[in-house]
Coordinates of C-alpha atoms and ligand atoms in Angstrom, one line a residue:
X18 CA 106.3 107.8 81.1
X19 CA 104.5 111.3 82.5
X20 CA 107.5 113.2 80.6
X21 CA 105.7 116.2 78.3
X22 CA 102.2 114.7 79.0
X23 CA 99.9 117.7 80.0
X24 CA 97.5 116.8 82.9
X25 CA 94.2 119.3 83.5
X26 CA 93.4 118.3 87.6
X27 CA 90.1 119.6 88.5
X28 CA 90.0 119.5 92.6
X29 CA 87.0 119.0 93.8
X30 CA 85.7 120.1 97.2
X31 CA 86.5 117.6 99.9
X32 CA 88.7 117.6 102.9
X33 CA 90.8 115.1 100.7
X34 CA 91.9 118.1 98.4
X35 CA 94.9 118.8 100.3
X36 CA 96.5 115.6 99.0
X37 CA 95.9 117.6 95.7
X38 CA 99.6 119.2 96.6
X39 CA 101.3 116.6 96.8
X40 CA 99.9 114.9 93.9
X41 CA 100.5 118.0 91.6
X42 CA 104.5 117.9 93.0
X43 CA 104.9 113.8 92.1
X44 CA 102.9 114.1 88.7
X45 CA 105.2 117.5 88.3
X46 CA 108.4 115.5 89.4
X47 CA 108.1 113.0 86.6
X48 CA 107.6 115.5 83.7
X49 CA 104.0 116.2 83.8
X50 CA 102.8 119.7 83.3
X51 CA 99.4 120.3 85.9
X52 CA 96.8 122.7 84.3
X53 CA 94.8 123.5 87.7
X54 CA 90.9 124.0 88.1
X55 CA 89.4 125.0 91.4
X56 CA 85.8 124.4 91.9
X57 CA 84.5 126.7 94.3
X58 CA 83.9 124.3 97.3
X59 CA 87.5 123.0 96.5
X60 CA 88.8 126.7 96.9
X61 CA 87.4 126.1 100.3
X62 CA 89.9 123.6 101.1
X63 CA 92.9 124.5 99.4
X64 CA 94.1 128.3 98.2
X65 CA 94.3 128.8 94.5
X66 CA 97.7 130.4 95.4
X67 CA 99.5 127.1 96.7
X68 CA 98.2 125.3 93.8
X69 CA 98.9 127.9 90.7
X70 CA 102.3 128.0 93.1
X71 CA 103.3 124.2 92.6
X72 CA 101.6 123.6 89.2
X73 CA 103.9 127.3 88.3
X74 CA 100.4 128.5 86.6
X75 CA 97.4 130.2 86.8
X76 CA 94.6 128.4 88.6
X77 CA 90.9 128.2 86.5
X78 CA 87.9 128.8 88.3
X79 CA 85.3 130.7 86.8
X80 CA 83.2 129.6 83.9
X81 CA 82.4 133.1 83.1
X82 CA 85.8 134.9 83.9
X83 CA 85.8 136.5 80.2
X84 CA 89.4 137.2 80.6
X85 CA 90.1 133.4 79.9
X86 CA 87.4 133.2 77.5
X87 CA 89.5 135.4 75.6
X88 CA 92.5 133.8 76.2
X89 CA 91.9 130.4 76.0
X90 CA 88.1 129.0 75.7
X91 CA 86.7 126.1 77.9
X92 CA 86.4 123.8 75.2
X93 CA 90.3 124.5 74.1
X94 CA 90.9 123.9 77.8
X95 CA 88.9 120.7 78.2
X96 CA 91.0 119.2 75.5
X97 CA 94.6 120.8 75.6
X98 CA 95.4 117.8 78.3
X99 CA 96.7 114.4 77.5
X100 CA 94.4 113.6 80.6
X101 CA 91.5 115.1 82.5
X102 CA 91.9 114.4 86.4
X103 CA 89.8 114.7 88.8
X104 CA 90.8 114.5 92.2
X105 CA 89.1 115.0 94.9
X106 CA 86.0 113.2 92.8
X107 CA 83.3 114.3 95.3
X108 CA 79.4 112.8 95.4
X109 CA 78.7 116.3 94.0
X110 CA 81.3 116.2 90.6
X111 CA 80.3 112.4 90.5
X112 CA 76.8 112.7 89.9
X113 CA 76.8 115.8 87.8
X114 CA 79.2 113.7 85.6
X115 CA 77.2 111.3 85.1
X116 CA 74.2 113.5 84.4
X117 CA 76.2 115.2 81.8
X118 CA 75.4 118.4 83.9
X119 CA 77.3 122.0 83.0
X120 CA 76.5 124.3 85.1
X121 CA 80.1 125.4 86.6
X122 CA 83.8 125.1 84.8
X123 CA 84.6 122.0 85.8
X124 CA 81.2 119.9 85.0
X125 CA 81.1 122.0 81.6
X126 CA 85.1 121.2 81.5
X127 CA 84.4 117.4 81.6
X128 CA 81.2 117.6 79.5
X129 CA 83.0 119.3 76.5
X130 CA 86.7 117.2 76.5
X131 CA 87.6 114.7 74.2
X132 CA 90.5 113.3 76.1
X133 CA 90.4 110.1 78.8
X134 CA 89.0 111.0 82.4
X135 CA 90.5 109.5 85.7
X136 CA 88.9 110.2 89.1
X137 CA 89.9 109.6 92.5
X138 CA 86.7 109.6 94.3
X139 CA 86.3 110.8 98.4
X140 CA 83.8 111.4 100.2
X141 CA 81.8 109.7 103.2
X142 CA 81.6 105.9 103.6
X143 CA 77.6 106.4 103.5
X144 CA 77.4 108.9 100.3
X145 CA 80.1 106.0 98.9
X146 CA 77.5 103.0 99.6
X147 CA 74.4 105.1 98.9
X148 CA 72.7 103.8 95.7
X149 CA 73.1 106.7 93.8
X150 CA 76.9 107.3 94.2
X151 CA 76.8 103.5 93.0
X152 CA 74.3 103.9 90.3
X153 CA 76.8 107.2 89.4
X154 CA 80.0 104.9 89.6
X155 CA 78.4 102.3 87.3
X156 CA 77.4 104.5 84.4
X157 CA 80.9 106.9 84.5
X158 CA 83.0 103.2 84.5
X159 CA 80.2 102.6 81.1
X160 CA 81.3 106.1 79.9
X161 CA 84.6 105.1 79.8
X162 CA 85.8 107.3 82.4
X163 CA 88.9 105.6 85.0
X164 CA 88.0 105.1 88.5
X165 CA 90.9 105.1 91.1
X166 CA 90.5 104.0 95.0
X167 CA 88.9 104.7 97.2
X168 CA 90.4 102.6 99.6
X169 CA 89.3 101.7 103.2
X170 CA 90.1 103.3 106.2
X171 CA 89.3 106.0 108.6
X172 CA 87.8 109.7 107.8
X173 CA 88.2 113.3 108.6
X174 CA 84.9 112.9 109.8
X175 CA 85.4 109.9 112.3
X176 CA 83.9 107.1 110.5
X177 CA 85.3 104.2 108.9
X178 CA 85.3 102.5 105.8
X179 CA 85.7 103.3 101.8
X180 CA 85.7 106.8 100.9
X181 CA 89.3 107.6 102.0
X182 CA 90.9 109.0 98.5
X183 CA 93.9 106.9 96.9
X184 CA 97.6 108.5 97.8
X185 CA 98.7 110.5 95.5
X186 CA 101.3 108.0 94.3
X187 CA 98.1 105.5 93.6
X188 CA 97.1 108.3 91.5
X189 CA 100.4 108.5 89.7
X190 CA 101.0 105.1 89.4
X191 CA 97.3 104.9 87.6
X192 CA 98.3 108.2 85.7
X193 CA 101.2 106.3 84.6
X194 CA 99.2 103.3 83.7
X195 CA 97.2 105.3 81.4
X196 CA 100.1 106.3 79.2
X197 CA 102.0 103.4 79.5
X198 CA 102.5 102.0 75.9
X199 CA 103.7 98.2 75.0
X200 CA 102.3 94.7 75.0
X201 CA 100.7 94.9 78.3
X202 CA 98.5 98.2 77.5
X203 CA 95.5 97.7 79.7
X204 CA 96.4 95.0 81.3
X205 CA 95.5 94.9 85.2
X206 CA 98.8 92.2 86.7
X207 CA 98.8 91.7 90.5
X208 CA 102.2 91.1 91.9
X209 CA 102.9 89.8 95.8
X210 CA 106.6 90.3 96.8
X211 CA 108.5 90.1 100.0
X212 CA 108.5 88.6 103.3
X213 CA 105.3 88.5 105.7
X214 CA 106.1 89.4 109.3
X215 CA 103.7 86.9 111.6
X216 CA 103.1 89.1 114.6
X217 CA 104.1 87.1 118.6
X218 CA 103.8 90.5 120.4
X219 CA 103.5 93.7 120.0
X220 CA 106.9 93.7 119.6
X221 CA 108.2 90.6 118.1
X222 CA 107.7 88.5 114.8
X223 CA 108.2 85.5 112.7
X224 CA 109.7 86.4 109.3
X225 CA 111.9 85.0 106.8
X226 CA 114.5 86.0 104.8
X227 CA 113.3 87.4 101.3
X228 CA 114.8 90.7 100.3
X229 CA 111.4 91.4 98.2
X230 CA 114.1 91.7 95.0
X231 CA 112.9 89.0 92.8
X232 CA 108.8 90.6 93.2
X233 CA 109.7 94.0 92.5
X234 CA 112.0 92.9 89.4
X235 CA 108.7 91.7 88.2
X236 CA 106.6 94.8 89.0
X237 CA 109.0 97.3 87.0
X238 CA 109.1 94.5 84.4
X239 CA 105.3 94.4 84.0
X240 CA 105.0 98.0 84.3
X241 CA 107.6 98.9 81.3
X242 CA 105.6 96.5 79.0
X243 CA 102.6 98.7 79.8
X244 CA 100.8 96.9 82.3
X245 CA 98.6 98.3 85.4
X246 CA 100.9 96.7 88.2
X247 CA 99.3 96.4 91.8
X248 CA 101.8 95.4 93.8
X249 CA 101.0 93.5 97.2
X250 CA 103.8 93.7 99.0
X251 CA 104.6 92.7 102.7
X252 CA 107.8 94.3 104.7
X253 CA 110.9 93.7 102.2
X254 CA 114.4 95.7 102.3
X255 CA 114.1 96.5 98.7
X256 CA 112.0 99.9 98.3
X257 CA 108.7 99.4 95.9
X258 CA 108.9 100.2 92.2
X259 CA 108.0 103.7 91.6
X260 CA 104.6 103.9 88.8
X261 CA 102.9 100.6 90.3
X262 CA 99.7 100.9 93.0
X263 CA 101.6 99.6 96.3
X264 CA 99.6 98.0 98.6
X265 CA 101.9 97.3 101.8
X266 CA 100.7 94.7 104.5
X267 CA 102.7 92.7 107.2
X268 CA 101.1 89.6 107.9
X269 CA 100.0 86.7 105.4
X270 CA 96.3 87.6 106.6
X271 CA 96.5 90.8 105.3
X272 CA 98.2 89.8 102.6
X273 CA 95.1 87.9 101.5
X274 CA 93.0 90.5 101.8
X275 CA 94.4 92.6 100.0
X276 CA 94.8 90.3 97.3
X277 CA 91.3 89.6 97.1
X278 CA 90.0 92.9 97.1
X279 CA 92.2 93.6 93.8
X280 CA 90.7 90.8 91.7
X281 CA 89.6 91.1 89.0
X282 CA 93.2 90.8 87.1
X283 CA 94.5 89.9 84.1
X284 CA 97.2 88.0 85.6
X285 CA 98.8 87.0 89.4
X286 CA 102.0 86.6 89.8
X287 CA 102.7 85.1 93.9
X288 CA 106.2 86.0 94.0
X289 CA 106.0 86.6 97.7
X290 CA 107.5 84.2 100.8
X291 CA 104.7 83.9 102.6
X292 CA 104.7 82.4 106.0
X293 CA 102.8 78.9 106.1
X294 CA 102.1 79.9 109.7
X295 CA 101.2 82.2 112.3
X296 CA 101.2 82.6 116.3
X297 CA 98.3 81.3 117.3
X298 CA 97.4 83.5 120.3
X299 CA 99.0 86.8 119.7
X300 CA 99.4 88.5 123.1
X301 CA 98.3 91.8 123.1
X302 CA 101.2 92.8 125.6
X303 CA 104.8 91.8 125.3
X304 CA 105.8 88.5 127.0
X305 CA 107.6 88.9 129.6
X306 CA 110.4 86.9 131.0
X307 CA 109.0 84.7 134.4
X308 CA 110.2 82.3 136.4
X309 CA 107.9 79.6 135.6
X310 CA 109.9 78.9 132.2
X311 CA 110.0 79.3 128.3
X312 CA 107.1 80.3 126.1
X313 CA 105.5 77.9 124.1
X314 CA 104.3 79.0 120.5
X315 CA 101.0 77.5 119.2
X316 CA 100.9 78.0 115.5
X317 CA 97.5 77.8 113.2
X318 CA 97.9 77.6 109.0
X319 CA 97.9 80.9 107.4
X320 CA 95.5 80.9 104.0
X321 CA 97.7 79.6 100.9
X322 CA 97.0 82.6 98.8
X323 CA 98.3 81.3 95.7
X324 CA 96.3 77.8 96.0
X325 CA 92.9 80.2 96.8
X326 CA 93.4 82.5 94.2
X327 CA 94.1 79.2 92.0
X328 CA 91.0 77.2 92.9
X329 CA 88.6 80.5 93.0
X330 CA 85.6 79.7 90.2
X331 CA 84.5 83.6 90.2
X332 CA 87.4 86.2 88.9
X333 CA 89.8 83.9 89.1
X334 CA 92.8 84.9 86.7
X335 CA 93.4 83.8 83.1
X336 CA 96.8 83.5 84.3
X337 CA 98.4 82.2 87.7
X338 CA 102.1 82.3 88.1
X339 CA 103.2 80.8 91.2
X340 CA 106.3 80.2 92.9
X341 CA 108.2 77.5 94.5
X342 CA 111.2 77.8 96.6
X343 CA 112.5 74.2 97.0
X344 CA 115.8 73.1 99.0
X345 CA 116.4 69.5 97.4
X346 CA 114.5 67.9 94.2
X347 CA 113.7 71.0 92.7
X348 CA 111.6 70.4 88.9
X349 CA 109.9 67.2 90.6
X350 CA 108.9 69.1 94.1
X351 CA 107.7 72.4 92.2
X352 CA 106.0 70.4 89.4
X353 CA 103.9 68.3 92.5
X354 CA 103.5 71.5 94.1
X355 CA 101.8 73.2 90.3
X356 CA 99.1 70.8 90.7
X357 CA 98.8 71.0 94.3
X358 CA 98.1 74.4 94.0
X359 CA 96.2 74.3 90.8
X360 CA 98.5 77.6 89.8
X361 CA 99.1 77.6 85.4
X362 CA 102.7 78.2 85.8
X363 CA 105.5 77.6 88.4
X364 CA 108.8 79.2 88.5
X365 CA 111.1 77.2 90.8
X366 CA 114.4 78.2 92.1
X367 CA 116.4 76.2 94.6
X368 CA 117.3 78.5 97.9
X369 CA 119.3 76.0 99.8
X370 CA 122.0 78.3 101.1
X371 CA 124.9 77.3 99.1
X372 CA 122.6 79.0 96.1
X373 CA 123.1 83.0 97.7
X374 CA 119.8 83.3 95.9
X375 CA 117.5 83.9 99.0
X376 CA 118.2 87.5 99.7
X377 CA 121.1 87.7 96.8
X378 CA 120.8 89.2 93.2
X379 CA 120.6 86.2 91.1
X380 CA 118.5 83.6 90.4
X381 CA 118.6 80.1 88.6
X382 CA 114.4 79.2 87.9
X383 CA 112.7 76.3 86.0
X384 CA 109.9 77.5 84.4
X385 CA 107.0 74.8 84.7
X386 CA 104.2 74.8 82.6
X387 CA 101.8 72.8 80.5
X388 CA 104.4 72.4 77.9
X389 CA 107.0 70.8 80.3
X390 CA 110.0 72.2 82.3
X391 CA 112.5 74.8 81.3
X392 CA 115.4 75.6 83.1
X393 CA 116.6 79.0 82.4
X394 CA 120.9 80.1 82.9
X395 CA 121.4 82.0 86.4
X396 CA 121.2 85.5 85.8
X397 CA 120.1 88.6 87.6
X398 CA 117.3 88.7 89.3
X399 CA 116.0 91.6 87.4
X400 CA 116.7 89.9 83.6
X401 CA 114.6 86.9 85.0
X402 CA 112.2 89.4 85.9
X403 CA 112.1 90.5 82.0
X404 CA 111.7 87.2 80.5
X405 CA 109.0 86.7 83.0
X406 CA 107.5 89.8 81.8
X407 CA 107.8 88.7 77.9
X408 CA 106.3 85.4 78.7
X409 CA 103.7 86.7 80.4
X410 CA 102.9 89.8 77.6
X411 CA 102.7 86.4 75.0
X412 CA 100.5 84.2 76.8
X413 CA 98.1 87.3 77.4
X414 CA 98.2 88.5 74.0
Ligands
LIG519 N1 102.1 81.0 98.9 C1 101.0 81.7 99.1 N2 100.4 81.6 100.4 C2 101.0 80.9 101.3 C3 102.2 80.2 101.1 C4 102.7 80.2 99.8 O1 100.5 82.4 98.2 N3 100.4 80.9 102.5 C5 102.7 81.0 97.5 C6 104.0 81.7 97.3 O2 103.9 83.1 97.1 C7 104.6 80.9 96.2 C8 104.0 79.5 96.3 O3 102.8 79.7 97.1 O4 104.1 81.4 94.9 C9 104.9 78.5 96.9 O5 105.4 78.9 98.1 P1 106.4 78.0 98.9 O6 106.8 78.6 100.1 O7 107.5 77.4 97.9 O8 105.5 76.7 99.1 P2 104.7 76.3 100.4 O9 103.2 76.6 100.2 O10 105.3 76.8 101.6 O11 104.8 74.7 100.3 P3 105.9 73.8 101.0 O12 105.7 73.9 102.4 O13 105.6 72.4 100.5 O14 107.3 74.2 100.5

């Protein structure tokens, strides 16, 4: 979907600018062409020769350099792009955005365009908290502009916590978002997918056998009907659709985090094997073999994502797709288990291993709804995935 669009990336000054590189080599990759401006604390970070390198032309960085004045104004520049992108967003670029400052190329750049804005903001977990940034963030999501990440984690400078900015294939995948056209167009769809691994040791763990095939189907379905995909996924053999937000995790605990922390959506779909429990007492160090005998494993109840996200009465979805993966009884188990869970829909698909669907390429599903069951012919895993998709892009519309 990046094929012919022209991207103007204005790199702000942060320690995160390096990522810059590789983003301007996966936007280039997919068909993007990267018009580069270099604010002068960005220039600090990164050399305007390995970025006019990758993007294969001339880096902007002067407001005043009359040279591109006469070849190509600021005002032509600010909107010869499909999209304005700026990433690292610092505190700095931030505030004077919101300000409607223009006192260098880039703040007079995103003053004078006429074409969407995305940011990928970095900086310090305190300049991210402080009420200002906030304040900032507030009135540029009012503006219209895009905000991507941050996400959580450690810093450059040692501490911990939001400010880190989004991987460059975040950024693409929300790049890719932006242009995406079809029934889904702005639609934000969550997607979990795959096993959880339920940690014993540091080197062992419960899992189960879910290739992850049937979640990412989904994802790429979702994503070519236009819809912002974040996709929660925990440690499957199939590799992650390419244009989604991936958000890996290993353990059903993590999964659930990460699940709340991308609500609000338009829609979840739980497509993920999630372990029902975990090892109670993790050791910290492996267990070792002893005389004294075997192990025993205590277990405790991981959260039931699907049943949470279900019963939440603050940004809960419009839509909640869940699934059920039954052995025996299939429609009447997966119907009791829709109102257990208090999900809208239920696709249920019988894994006993005679099936080969657990792991396989197929699948044979009942869709449950309000209006009844509906059993749908075995077909690939990736055609349910589509009629999934269409279902979904009519109930939203
Ligand atoms: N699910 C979840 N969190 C869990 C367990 C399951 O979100 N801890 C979701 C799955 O992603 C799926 C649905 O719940 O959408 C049903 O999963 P399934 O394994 O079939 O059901 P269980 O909750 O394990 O119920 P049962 O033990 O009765 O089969």
């Amino acid at each position: 979907m990046l094929q012919g669009k022209s991207i103007l990336l204005i790199i702000g000054g942060g320690i995160a600018a390096y990522k810059c590189l590789d983003l301007i080599r996966r936007l280039r990759e997919r068909g993007a062409s990267v018009t580069p401006v270099l604010t002068r604390a960005g220039a600090e970070f990164v050399t305007p020769l390995s970025v006019s390198a990758l993007c294969e032309r001339k880096v902007f960085q002067d407001l005043f350099d009359l040279t591109d004045e006469a070849e190509m104004g600021h005002i032509q520049l600010s909107r010869s792009a499909d999209l304005v992108l700026v990433a690292p967003a610092t505190a700095d670029l931030m505030a004077k955005m919101a300000q409607g400052l223009a006192n260098d190329l880039a703040s007079t750049l995103l003053l004078a365009t006429d074409t969407p804005v995305m940011i990928a903001p970095a900086m310090n977990v305190r300049m991210w908290d402080h009420p200002a940034t906030q304040r900032n963030l507030a009135t540029l999501k009012a503006d219209g502009v895009t905000v991507i990440g941050p996400n959580e984690g450690g810093m450059a400078c040692g501490e911990f916590g939001a400010g880190r900015m989004a991987e460059p294939l975040e950024i693409v995948a929300a790049v890719d978002a932006q242009f995406a056209d079809g029934p889904l167009k702005g639609k934000r769809i969550l997607v979990t997918s795959g096993p959880t691994h339920e940690p014993i040791d540091p080197v062992r763990y419960i899992a189960n056998r879910s290739s992850g095939a049937q979640g990412t189907g989904i994802a790429k379905a979702l994503r070519d009907l236009g819809a912002e995909v974040v996709f929660v996924t925990g440690p499957a053999s199939v590799p992650p659709p390419d244009g989604v937000q991936v958000i890996a995790v290993e353990s059903a605990q993590q999964m659930h985090d990460a699940v709340m922390a991308a609500l609000p959506v338009d829609a979840g779909v739980f497509a993920a094997a999630v372990a029902d429990w975990r090892v109670k007492a993790q050791s910290s160090q492996k267990i070792k073999k002893t005389r004294e005998g075997l192990p025993t494993l205590e277990f405790a109840e991981n959260p039931d994502i699907l049943a949470t996200v279900s019963r939440l009465t603050k940004n809960r979805p419009p839509l909640v797709v869940g699934f059920a993966a039954e052995t025996e009884d299939v429609v009447a188990l997966a119907t009791a288990k829709r109102g257990r869970k208090g999900c809208d829909w239920i696709v249920a698909n019988d894994v006993s291993p005679a099936t080969g669907i657990m792991g396989g390429s197929e699948n044979a599903v009942t869709l449950i709804t309000d209006d009844g069951a509906e059993s749908w012919p075995r077909m690939g895993k990736d055609a349910v995935a589509r009629q999934l998709a269409d279902r979904i892009a009519r109930a939203l519309a």
